[in-house]
Short mmCIF file of C-alpha atoms in Angstrom, two decimals:
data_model
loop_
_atom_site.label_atom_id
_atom_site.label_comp_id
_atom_site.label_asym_id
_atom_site.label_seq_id
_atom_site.Cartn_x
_atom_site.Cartn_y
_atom_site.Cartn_z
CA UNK A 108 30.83 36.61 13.34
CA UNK A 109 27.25 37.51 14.96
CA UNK A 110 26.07 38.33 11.27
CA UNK A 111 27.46 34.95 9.43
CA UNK A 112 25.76 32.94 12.40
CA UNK A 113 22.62 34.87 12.01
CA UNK A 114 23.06 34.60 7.57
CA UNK A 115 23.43 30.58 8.48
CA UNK A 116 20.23 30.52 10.03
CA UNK A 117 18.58 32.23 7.41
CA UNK A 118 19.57 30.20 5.00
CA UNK A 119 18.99 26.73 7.06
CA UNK A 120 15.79 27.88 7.54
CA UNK A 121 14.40 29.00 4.61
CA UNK A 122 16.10 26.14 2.90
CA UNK A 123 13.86 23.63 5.45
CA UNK A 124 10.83 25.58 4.06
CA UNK A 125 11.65 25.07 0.80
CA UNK A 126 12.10 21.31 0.66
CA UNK A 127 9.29 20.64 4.00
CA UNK A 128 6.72 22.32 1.25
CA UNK A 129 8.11 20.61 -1.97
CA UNK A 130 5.32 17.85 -2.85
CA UNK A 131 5.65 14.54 -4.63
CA UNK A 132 5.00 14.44 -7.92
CA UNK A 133 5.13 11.28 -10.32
CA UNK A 134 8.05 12.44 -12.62
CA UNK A 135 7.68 12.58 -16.94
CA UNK A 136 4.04 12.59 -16.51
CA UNK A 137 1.01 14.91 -18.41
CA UNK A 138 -2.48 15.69 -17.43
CA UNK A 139 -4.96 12.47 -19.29
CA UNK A 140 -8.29 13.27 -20.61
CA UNK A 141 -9.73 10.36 -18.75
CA UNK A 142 -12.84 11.19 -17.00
CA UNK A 143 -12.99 7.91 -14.45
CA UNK A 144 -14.30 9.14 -11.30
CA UNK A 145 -13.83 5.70 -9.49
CA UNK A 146 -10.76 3.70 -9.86
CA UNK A 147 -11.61 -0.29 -8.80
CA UNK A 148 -8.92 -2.44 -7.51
CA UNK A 149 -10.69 -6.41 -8.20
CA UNK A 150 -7.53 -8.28 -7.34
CA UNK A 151 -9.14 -8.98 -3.97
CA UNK A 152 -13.18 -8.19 -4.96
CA UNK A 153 -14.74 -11.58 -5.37
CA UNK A 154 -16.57 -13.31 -2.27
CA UNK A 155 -16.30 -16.96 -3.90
CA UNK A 156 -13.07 -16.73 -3.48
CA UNK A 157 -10.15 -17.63 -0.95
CA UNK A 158 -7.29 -15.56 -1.84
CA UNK A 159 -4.18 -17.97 -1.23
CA UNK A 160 -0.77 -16.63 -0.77
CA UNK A 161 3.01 -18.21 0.51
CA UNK A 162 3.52 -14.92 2.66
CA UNK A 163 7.07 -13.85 3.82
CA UNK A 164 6.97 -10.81 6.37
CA UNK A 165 10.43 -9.07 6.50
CA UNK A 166 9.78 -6.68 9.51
CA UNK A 167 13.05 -4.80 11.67
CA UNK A 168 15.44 -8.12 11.05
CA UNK A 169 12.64 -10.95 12.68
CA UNK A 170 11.79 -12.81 9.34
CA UNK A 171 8.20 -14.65 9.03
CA UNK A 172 6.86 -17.45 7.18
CA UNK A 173 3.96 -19.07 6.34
CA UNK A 174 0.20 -18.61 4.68
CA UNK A 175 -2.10 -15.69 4.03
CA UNK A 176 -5.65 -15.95 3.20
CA UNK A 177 -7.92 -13.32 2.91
CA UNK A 178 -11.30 -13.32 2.13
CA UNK A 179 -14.22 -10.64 1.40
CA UNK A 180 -16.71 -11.11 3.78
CA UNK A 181 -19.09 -8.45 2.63
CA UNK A 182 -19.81 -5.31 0.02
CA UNK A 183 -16.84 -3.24 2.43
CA UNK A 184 -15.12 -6.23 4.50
CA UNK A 185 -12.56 -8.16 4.42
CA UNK A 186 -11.13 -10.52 6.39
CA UNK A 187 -7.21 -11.61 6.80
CA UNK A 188 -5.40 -14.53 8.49
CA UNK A 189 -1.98 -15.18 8.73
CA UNK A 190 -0.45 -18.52 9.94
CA UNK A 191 2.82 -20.89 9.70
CA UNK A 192 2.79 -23.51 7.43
CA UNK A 193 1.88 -26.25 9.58
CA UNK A 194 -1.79 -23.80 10.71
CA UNK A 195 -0.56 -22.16 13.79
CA UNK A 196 -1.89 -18.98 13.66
CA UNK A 197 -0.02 -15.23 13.74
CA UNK A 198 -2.46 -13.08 13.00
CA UNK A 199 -6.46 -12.49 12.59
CA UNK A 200 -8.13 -9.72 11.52
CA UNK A 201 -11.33 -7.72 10.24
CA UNK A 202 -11.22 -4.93 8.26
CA UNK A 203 -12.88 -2.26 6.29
CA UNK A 204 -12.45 1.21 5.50
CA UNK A 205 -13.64 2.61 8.85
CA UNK A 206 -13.40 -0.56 11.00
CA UNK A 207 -10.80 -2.55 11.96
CA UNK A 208 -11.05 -5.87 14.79
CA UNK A 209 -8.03 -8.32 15.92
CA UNK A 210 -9.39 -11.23 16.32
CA UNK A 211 -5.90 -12.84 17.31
CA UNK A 212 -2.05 -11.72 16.39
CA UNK A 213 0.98 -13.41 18.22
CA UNK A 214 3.21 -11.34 20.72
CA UNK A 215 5.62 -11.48 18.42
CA UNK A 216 3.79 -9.15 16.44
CA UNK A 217 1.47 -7.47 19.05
CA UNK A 218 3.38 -4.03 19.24
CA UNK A 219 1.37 -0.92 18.17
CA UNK A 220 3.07 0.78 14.89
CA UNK A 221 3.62 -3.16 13.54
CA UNK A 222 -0.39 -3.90 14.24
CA UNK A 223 -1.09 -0.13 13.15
CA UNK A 224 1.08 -0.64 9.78
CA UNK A 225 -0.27 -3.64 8.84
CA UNK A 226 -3.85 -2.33 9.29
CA UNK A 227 -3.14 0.19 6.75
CA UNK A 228 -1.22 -1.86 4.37
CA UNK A 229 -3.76 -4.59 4.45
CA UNK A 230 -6.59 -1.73 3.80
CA UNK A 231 -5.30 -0.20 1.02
CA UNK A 232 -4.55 -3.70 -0.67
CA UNK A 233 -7.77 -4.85 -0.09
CA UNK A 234 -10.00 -2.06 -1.07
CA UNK A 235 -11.80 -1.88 -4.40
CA UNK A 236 -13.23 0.94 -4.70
CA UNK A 237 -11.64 4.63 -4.83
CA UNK A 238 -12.42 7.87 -5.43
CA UNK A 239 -10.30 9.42 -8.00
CA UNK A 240 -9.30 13.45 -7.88
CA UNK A 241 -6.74 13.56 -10.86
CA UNK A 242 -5.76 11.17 -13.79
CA UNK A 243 -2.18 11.29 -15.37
CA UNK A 244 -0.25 9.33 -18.12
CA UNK A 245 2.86 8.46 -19.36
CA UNK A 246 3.63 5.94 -22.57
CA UNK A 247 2.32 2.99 -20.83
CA UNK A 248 0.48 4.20 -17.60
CA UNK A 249 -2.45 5.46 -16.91
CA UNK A 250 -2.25 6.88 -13.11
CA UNK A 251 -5.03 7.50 -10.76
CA UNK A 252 -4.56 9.62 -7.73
CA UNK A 253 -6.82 9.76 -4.45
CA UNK A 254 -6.58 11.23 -1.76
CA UNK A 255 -6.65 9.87 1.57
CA UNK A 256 -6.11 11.09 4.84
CA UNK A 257 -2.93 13.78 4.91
CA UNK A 258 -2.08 11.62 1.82
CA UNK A 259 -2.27 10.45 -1.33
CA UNK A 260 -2.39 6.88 -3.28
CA UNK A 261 -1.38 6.46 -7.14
CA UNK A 262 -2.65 3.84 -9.01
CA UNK A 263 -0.72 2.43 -12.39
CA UNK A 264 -2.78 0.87 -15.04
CA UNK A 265 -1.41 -0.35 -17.96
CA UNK A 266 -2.51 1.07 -21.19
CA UNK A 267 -2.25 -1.94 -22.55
CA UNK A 268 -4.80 -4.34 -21.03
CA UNK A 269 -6.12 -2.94 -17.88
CA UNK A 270 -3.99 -4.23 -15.23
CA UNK A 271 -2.80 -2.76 -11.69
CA UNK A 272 0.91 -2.98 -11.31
CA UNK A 273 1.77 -0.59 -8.79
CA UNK A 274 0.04 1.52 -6.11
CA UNK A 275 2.18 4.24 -4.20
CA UNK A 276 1.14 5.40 -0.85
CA UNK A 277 3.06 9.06 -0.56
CA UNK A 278 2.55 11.86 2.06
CA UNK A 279 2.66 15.26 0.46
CA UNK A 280 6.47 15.50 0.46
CA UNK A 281 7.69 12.05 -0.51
CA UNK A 282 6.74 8.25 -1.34
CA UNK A 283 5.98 6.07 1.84
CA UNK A 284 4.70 2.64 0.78
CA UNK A 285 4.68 1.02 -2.76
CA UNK A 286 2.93 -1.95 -3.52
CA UNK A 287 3.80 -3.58 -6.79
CA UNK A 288 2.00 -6.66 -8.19
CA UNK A 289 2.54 -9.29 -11.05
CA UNK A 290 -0.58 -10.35 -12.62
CA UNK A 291 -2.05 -12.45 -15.84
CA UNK A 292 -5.24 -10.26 -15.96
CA UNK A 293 -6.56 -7.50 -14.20
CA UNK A 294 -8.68 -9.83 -11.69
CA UNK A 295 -6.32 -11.98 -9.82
CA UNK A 296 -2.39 -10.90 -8.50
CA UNK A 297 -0.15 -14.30 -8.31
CA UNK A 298 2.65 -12.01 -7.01
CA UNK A 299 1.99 -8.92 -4.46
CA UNK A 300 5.40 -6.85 -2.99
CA UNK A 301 4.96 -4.30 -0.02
CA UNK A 302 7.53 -2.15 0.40
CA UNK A 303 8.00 0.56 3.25
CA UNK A 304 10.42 3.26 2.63
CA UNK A 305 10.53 5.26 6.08
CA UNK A 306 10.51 1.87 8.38
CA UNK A 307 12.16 -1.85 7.95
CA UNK A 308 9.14 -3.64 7.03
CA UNK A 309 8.90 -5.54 3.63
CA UNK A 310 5.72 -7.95 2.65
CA UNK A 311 6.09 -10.79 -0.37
CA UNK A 312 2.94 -12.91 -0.99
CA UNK A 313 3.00 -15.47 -3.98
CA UNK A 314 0.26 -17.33 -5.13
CA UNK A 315 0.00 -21.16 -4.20
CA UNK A 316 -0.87 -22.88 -7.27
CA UNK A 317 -3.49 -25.32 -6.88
#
């Protein structure tokens, strides 16, 4: 009995080794001969503009509504507000790679992983410029990786024309965050979807026509 207990063990453990050091790959993929060093997101890169969304925020059951701006302030900074449709504001912050300032965000909101979350999602989105360690392809994608962090983001570009569709966010084990975006051109996103996989948090912005 003592040496099936000790054989279960074993096996439990070494089988937790196994699939703890098993990292993410993007599946039915091959190595491109692209040589792009820098990968630039410009969905979010011009200063003359206002970037004008209907924003839903799906986050733990509480639903939100209303209108998300953000705006590029300078070469690395960007700046996001989020209020209801009538101009109350939820949320107001400044943010670059290596800097990051609330100006204002409800209670509602105020907890530390939600504030902490939506730093990083609202980085990543915004950010144009990254530095690229790998290039893969499939039949229609070309995919960028970077590395950031303990992580890693993967950029699709179509083949096609040029456009960002989808950016994962993935630890080395497994896919965290995918942002996936519907887009005319490969300079302005009239539909943006944030999706978490490891927490209940969900992000829809759609373009308000003018």
């Amino acid at each position: 009995m003592q040496k099936l207990t000790i054989r279960l063990l074993l096996i439990s453990v070494f089988s937790t080794l196994f699939f703890s050091c098993k990292s993410y790959k993007i599946p039915n993929t091959v190595a491109s001969t692209s040589k792009t060093k820098v990968f630039t997101n410009a969905y979010f890169s011009n200063p003359e503009n206002d970037y004008i969304y209907k924003a839903h925020i799906d986050v733990y059951g509480h639903q939100l509504g209303g209108i998300f701006i953000a705006k590029r302030i300078s070469d690395t900074l960007h700046r996001v507000v989020f209020t209801t449709e009538f101009g109350n504001k939820l949320l107001d912050f400044e943010l670059s790679e290596k800097s990051f300032k609330v100006n204002y965000i409800v209670d509602d909101l105020n907890r530390k992983m939600v504030v902490n979350t939506l730093k990083e999602d609202f980085r990543l989105l915004l950010k144009t410029g990254h530095n690229v360690d790998e290039v893969k392809e499939n039949e229609g994608f070309l995919i960028y990786k970077s590395t950031v962090n303990k992580g890693f983001n993967y950029f699709f570009e179509t083949k096609k024309d040029g456009r960002l569709t989808k950016i994962i966010h993935a630890s080395r084990a497994k896919e965290k965050v995918t942002f996936e975006f519907d887009s005319k051109n490969n300079t302005f996103a009239e539909n943006i979807t944030i999706s978490h996989r490891n927490i209940k948090l969900k992000i829809e912005l759609n373009q308000i026509s003018n």
